Coordinates of C-alpha atoms and ligand atoms in Angstrom, one line a residue:
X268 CA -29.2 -7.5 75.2
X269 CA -27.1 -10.3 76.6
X270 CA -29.5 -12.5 78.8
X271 CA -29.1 -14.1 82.2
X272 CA -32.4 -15.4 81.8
X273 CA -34.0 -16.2 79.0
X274 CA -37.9 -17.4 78.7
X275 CA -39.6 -19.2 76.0
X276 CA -43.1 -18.0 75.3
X277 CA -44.9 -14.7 76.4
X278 CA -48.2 -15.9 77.9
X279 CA -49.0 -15.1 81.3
X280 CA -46.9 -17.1 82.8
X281 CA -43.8 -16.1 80.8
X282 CA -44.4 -12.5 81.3
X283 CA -45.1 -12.8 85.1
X284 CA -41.6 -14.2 85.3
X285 CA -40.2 -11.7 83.1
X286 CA -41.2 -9.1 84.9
X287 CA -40.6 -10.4 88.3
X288 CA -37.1 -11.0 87.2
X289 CA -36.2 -7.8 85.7
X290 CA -38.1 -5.7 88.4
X291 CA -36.8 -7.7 91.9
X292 CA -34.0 -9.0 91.1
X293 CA -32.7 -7.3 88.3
X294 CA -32.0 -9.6 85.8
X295 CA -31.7 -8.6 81.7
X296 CA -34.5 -11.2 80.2
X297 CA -34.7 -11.8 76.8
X298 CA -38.6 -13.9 76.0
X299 CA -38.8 -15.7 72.8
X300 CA -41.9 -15.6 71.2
X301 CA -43.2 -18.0 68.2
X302 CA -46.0 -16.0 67.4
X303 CA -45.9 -12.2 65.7
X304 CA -47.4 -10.7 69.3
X305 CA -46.9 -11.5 72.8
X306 CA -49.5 -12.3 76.0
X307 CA -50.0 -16.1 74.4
X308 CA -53.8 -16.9 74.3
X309 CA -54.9 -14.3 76.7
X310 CA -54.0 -12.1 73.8
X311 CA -56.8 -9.6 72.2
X312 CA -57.4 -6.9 69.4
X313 CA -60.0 -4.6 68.1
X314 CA -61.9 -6.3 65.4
X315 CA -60.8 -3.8 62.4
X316 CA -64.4 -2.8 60.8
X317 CA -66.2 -2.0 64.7
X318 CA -63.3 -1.4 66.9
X319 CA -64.8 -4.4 69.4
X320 CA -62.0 -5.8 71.3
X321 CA -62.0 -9.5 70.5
X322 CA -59.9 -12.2 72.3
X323 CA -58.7 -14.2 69.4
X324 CA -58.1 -17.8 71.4
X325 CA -61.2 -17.7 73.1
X326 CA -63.1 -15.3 75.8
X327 CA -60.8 -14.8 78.8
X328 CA -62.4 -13.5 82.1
X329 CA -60.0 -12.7 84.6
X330 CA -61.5 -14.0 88.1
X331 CA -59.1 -14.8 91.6
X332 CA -59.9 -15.3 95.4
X333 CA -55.6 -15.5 95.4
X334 CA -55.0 -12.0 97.3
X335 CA -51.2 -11.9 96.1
X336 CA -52.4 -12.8 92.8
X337 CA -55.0 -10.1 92.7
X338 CA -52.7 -7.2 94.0
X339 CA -50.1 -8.4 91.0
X340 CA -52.7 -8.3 88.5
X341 CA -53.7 -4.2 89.8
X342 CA -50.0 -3.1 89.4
X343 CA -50.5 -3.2 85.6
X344 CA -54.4 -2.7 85.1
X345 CA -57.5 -1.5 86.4
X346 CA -60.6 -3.9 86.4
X347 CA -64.2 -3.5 85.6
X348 CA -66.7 -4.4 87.6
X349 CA -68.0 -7.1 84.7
X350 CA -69.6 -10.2 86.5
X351 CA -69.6 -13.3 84.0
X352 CA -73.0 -14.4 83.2
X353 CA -73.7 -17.5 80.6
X354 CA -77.2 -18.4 79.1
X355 CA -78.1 -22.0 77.4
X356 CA -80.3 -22.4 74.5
X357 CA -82.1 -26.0 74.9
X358 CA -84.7 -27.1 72.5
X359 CA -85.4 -23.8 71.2
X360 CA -85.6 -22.4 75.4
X361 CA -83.3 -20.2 77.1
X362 CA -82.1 -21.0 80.7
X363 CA -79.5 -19.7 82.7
X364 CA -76.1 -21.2 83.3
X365 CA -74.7 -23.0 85.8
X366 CA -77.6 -24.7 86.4
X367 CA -79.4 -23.0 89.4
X368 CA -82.6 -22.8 90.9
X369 CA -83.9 -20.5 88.0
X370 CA -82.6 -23.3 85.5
X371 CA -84.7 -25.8 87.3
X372 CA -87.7 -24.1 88.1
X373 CA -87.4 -23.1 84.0
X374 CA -86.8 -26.9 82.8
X375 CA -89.4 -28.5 85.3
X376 CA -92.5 -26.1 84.7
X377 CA -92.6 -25.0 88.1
X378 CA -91.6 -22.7 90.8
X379 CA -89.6 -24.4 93.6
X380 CA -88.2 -23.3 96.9
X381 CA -84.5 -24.4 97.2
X382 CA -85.8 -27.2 99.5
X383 CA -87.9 -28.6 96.7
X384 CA -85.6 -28.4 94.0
X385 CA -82.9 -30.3 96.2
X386 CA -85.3 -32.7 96.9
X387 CA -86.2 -33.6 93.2
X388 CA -83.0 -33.4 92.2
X389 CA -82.2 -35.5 94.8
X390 CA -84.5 -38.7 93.4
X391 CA -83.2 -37.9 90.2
X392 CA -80.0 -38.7 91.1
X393 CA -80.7 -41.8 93.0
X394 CA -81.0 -43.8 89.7
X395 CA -78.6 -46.4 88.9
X396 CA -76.2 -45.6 86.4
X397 CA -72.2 -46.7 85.2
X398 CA -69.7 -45.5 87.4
X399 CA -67.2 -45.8 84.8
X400 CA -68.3 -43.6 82.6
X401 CA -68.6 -39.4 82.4
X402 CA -72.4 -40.3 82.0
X403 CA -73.0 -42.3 85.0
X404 CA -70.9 -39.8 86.8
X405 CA -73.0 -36.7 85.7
X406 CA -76.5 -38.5 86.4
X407 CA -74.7 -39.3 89.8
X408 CA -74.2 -36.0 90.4
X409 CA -77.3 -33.3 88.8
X410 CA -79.8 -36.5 87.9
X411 CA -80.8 -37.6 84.2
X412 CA -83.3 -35.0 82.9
X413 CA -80.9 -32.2 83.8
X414 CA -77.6 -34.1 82.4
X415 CA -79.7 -35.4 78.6
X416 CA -80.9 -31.6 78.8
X417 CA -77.4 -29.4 79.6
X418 CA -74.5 -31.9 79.6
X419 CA -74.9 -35.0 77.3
X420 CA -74.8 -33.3 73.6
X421 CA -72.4 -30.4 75.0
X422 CA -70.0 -33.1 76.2
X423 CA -70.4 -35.0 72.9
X424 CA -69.0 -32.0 70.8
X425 CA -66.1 -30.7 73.2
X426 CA -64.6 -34.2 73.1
X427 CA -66.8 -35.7 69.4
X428 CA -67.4 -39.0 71.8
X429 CA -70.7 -40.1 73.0
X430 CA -70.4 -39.2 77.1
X431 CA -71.1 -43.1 77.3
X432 CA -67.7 -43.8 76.1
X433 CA -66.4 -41.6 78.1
X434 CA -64.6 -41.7 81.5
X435 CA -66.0 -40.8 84.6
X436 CA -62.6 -38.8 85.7
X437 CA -63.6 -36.1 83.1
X438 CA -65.4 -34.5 85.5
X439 CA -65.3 -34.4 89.1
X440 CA -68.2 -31.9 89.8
X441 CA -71.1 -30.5 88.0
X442 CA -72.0 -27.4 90.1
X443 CA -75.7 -26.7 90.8
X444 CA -76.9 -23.5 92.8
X445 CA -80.0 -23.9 94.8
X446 CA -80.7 -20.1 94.7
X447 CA -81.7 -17.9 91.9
X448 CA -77.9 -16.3 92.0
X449 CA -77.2 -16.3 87.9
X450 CA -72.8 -16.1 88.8
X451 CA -70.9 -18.1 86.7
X452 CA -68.1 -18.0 88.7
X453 CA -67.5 -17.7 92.8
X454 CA -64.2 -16.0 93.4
X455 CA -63.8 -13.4 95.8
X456 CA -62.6 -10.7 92.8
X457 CA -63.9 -10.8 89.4
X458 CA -63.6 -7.8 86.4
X459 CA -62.1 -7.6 83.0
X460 CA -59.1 -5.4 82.4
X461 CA -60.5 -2.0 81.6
X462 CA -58.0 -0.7 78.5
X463 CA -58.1 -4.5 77.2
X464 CA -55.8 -7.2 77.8
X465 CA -53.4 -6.2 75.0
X466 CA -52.4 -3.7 77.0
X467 CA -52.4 -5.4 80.4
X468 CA -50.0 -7.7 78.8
X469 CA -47.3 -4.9 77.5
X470 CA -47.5 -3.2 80.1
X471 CA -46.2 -5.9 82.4
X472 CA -43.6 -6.4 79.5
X473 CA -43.0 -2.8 79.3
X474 CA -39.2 -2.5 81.0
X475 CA -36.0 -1.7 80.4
X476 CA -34.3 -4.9 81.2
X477 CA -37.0 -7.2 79.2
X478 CA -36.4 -7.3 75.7
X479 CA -39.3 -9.5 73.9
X480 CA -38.1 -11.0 70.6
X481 CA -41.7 -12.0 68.4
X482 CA -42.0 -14.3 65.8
X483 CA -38.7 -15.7 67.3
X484 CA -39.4 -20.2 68.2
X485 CA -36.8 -21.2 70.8
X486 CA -36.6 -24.3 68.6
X487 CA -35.3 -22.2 65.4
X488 CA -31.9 -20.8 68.1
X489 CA -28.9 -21.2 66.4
X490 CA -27.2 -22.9 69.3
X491 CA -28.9 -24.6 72.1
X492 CA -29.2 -22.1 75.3
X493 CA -29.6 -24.9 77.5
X494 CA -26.4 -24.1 79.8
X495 CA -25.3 -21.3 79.3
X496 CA -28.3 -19.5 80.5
X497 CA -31.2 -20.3 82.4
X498 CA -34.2 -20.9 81.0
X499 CA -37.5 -20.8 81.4
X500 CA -39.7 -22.9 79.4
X501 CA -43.5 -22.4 78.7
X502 CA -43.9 -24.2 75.1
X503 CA -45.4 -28.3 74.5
X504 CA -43.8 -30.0 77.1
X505 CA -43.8 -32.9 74.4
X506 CA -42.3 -30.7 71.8
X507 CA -39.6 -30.0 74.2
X508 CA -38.3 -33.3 74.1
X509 CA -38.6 -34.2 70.2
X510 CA -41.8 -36.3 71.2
X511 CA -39.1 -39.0 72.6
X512 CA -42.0 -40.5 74.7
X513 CA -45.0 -40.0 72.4
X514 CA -47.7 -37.1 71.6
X515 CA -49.5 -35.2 74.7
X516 CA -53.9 -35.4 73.6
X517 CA -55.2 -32.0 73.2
X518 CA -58.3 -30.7 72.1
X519 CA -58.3 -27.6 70.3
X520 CA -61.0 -25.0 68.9
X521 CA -62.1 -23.7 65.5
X522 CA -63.2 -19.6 66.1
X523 CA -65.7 -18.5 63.4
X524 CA -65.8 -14.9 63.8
X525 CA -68.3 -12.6 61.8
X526 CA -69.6 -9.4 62.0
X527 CA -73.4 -8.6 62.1
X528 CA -75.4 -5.6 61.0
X529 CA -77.2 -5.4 64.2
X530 CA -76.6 -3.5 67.5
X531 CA -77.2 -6.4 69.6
X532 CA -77.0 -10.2 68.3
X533 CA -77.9 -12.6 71.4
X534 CA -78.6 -9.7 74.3
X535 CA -75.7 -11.9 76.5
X536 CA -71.7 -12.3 76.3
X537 CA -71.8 -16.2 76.2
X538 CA -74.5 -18.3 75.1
X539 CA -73.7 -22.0 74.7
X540 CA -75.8 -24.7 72.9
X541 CA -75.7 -28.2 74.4
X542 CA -78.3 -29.7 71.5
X543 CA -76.4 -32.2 69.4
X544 CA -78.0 -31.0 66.2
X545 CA -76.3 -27.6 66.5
X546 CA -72.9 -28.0 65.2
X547 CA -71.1 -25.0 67.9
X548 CA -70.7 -25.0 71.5
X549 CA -71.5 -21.5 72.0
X550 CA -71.1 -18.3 70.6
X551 CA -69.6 -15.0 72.1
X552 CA -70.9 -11.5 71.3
X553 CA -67.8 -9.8 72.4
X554 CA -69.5 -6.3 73.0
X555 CA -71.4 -6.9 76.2
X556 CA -67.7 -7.6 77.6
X557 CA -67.3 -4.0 78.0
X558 CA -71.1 -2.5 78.6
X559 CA -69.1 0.9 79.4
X560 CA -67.1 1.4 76.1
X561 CA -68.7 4.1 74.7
X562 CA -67.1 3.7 71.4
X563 CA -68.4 0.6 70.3
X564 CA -70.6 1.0 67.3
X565 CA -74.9 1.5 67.9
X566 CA -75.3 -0.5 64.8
X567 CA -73.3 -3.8 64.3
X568 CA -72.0 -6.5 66.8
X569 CA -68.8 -9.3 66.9
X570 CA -70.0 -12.8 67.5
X571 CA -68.0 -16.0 67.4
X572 CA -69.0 -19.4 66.7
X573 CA -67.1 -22.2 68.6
X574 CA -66.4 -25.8 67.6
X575 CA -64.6 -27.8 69.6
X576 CA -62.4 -31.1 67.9
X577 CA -59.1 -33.2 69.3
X578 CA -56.3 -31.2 67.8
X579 CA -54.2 -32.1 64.6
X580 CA -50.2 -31.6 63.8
X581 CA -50.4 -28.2 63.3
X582 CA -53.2 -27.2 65.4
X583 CA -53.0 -25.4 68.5
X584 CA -53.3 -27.2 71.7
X585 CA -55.7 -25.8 73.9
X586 CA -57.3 -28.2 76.9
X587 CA -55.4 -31.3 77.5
X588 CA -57.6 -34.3 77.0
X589 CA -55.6 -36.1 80.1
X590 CA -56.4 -39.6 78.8
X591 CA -55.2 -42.4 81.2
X592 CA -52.6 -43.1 78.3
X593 CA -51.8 -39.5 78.1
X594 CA -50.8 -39.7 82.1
X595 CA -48.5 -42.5 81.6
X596 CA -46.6 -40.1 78.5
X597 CA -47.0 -37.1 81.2
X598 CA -45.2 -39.4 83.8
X599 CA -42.3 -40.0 81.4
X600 CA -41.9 -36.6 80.2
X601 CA -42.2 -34.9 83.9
X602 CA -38.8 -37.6 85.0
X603 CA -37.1 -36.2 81.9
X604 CA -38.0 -32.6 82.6
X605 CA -36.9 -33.0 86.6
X606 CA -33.7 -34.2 85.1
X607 CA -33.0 -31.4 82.1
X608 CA -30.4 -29.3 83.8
X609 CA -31.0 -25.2 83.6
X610 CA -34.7 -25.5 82.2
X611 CA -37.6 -25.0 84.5
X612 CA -40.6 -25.7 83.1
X613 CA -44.0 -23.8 83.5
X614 CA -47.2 -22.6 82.5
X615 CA -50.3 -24.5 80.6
X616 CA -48.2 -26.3 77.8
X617 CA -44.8 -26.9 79.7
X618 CA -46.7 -28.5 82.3
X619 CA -49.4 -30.3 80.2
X620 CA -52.0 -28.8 82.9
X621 CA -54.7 -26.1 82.0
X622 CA -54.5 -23.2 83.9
X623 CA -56.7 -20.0 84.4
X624 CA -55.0 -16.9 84.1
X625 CA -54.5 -16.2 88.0
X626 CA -53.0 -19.7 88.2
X627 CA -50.6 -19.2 85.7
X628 CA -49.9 -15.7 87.4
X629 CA -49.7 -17.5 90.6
X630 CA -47.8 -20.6 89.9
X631 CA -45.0 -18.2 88.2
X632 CA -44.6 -15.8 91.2
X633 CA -44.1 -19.2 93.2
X634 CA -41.4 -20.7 90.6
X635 CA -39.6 -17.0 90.8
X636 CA -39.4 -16.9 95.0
X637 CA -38.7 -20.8 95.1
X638 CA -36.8 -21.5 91.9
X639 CA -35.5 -18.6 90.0
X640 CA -34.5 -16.2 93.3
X641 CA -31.9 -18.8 94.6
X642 CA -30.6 -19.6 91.5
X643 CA -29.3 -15.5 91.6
X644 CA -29.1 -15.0 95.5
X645 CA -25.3 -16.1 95.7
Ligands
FDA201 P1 -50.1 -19.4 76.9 O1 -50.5 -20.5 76.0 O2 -51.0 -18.3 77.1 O3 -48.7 -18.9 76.4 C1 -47.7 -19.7 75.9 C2 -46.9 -19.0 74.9 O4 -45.7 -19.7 74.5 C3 -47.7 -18.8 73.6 O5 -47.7 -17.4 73.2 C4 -46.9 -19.6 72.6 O6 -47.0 -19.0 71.2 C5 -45.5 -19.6 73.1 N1 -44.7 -20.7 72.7 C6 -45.0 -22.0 72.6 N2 -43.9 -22.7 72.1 C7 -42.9 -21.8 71.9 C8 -41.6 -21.9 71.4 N3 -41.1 -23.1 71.1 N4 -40.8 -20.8 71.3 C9 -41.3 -19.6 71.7 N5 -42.6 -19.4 72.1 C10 -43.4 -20.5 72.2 N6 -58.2 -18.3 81.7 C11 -59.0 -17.6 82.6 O7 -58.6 -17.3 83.7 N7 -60.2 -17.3 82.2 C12 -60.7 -17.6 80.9 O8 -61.9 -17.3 80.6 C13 -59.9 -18.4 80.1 N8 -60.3 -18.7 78.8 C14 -59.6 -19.6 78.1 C15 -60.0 -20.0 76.8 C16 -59.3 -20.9 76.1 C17 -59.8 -21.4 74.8 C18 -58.0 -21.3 76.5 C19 -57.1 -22.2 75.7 C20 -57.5 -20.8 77.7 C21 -58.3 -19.9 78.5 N9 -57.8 -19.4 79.7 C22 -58.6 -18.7 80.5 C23 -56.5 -19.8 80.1 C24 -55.4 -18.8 79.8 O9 -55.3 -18.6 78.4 C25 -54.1 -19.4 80.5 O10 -54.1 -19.0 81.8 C26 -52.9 -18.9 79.8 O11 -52.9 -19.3 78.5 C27 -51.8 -19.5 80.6 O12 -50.7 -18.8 80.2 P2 -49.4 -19.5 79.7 O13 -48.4 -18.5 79.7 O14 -49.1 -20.7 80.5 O15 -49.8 -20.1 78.3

C-alpha cells in the first residue's frame, strides 16, 4: 500500500489516528509496529493453560467522563458494567482502597461519622512536616498514621527511594472519601471491554485503507520517511532524536505471572501491599475482571505479582519519573520536536507524558481535527 500517512506505533493513540484517518478523510495509512502485535500496552491475551484474558503490560481499566471519548470508544466495543474496586493488605489487615471512611474506621478501631473522621484526620494533618519532600506533602495532605500505614513503603518500592528523599511534586493529591463508597475511580462511565481488549484494538484497526505492518521499528526503514510522507510518531521521544539531549527517567515494571490450582486466589481484582517487607506492589487475579465469562475455569486462577524499579537500556518505559532534570531534557527535546518538519508527535512516549487510555484516545482525535485534517483539506 503506498501511504500518505504513515504512523509509528499501534497503541491507542496510534490506532485512533489510524482509523480516524482512513475512515474521515480517507487516507491509505500504513502503522509500523516494533512489537509482534499491535494495541501497544493496552494489549491482552488468554493465558494458554485457563483461557483467562490477561493484560500483559499491566491491568488496564477503561474509565472516561470525555463524552466524545466515550461514544468513540462504543463504535468498536461494548462495555461491561465492571466497577474497579482495590483492597490493601497492611500488617497482615485488609482495608479498602482509596482510603475512605471504611479504611479509617478499619485502621483507627472505631466507627466514625464522616464528620468525625474529617475531624481526626484533620489534627493529624496539622503536624509539621518538610514541604520539600513527597513525605511532608502526603502527611500534609491524609496525616502521618494514615501515610506510614498506606503510602510510605508503597512509595518506597514504585520509585526504590525512601519518600523522605523524595520530592514533594510527586504527588499533588492523595484522595480520601469521607463516605463508605469503596470506587476506585470517579468518572462518569466506567466498564471493561466485553470480548477483551485484543479485539477492541483490531477492530478499530480492522479497514481497508489501514495496513498494520508488526514487528516492523520505524528506526530499522530503509530510507528515512520524514518528508516524503507525514508521519505520526508515538515511540521514545528521546529515541527519536538519537538521545542528542540526554535519556528521558522511566520507571518500568517486572510482571510475575503464575497460575494457581485454586478457583479463587485473593477474592478481589487488585490487591496492593504497601508493607516494605513484601517485595511486590500488588498482585492482580485477572479472573474477577470479567465476573460474567462463563468459561473461565471453576478450578484454577491467574495472578500477577508486580515489582516496580527505574528502567534499564533495554527495558520498557512505563511511567515517566519527571525528575526536575528530566524537565530540563523534556524542554530541549519538545523545541527540537516543534521544529522536526512532517512529524507530529503523540501519545505516552512521544510526549514523555503518561496518559490513560481515554486521554490518549482523546488527545489523538484532537491532533486529527487540529493537525492532521488541515494538513489534507487543500
Ligand atoms: P502505547 O505504549 O500503548 O503504544 C506505543 C506503541 O508504539 C507500542 O506498541 C510500541 O511498541 C510502539 N513503538 C515504540 N517505538 C516504536 C518504533 N520505533 N517503531 C514502531 N513502533 C514503536 N490506562 C488506563 O486508562 N487505565 C489503566 O488501568 C491503565 N493501566 C496502565 C498500566 C501500565 C503499567 C501502563 C504503562 C499504562 C497503563 N495505562 C492505563 C495507560 C495506557 O496503556 C495508555 O493509555 C496507552 O499506553 C497510551 O497509548 P499510546 O498509544 O500512547 O502508547
Amino acid at each position: 500500500m503506498r501511504a500518505d500517512l504513515l504512523v509509528a506505533g499501534s497503541g491507542f493513540f496510534g490506532l485512533t489516528v489510524a482509523e480516524r484517518c482512513a475512515t474521515l478523510l480517507g487516507l491509505n495509512v500504513v502503522v509500523l509496529e516494533r512489537r509482534d502485535h499491535l494495541g501497544g500496552n493496552a494489549y491482552s491475551e488468554p493465558e494458554p493453560q485457563t483461557g483467562i484474558e490477561v493484560h500483559r503490560y499491566g491491568s488496564h481499566l477503561f474509565h472516561t467522563s470525555n463524552e466524545r471519548v466515550w461514544r468513540y470508544a462504543n463504535r468498536f466495543t461494548s462495555f461491561t458494567d465492571y466497577r474497579h474496586r482495590v483492597m490493601a493488605v497492611v500488617e497482615g489487615r485488609v482495608y479498602p482502597m482509596p482510603i475512605n471512611l471504611g479504611t479509617i474506621c478499619s485502621y483507627f478501631g472505631a466507627m466514625m461519622s464522616p464528620a468525625q473522621a474529617r475531624a481526626l484526620i484533620a489534627a493529624q494533618r496539622a503536624e509539621d512536616a518538610d514541604p520539600a519532600t513527597l513525605e511532608g506533602r502526603a502527611i500534609s495532605l491524609i496525616g502521618r498514621p494514615l501515610y506510614e500505614a498506606f503510602i510510605r513503603g508503597y512509595t518506597a518500592k514504585q520509585w526504590q527511594t525512601d519518600p523522605r528523599d523524595l520530592p514533594a511534586e510527586i504527588i499533588t493529591r492523595l484522595p480520601v472519601r469521607y463516605t463508605f463508597d469503596t470506587r476506585y475511580f470517579d468518572d462518569t462511565y466506567e466498564g471493561l471491554p466485553r470480548d477483551g481488549y485484543t479485539a477492541w484494538l483490531e477492530r478499530m484497526a480492522d479497514h481497508p485503507r489501514i495496513e498494520i505492518r508488526l514487528g516492523s521499528d520505524f528506526f530499522d526503514l530503509e530510507s528515512s520517511p520524514v518528508g516524503r510522507v507525514p508521519v505520526v510518531y508515538t515511540g521514545p521521544l528521546d529515541r527519536y532524536f538519537g538521545y542528542g539531549e540526554g535519556r528521558l527517567g522511566w520507571r518500568t515494571l517486572d510482571f510475575e505471572v503464575e497460575v494457581q490450582p485454586v478457583p479463587d486466589y485473593q477474592g478481589a481484582p487488585v490487591v496492593n501491599y504497601p508493607d516494605p517487607a513484601v517485595p511486590y506492589t500488588r498482585i492482580h487475579e485477572f479472573r474477577h475482571y470479567h465476573p460474567e465469562r462463563a468459561h473461565y475455569p471453576g478450578d484454577s486462577t491467574v495472578i500477577m505479582r508486580e515489582y516496580s524499579r527505574f528502567a534499564e537500556d533495554g527495558d520498557e518505559p512505563y511511567y515517566p519519573v519527571n525528575s526536575a532534570a528530566d524537565r530540563q531534557t523534556l524542554a530541549r527535546y519538545r523545541k527540537r520536536a516543534k521544529a522536526e518538519p512532517g512529524v507530529l508527535f503523540g501519545g505516552r512516549l512521544g510526549t514523555y507524558h503518561y496518559l490513560d487510555m481515554h486521554a490518549a484516545i482523546g488527545s489523538a482525535l484532537t491532533m486529527v481535527d487540529n493537525r492532521i485534517a488541515p494538513l489534507f483539506s487543500r
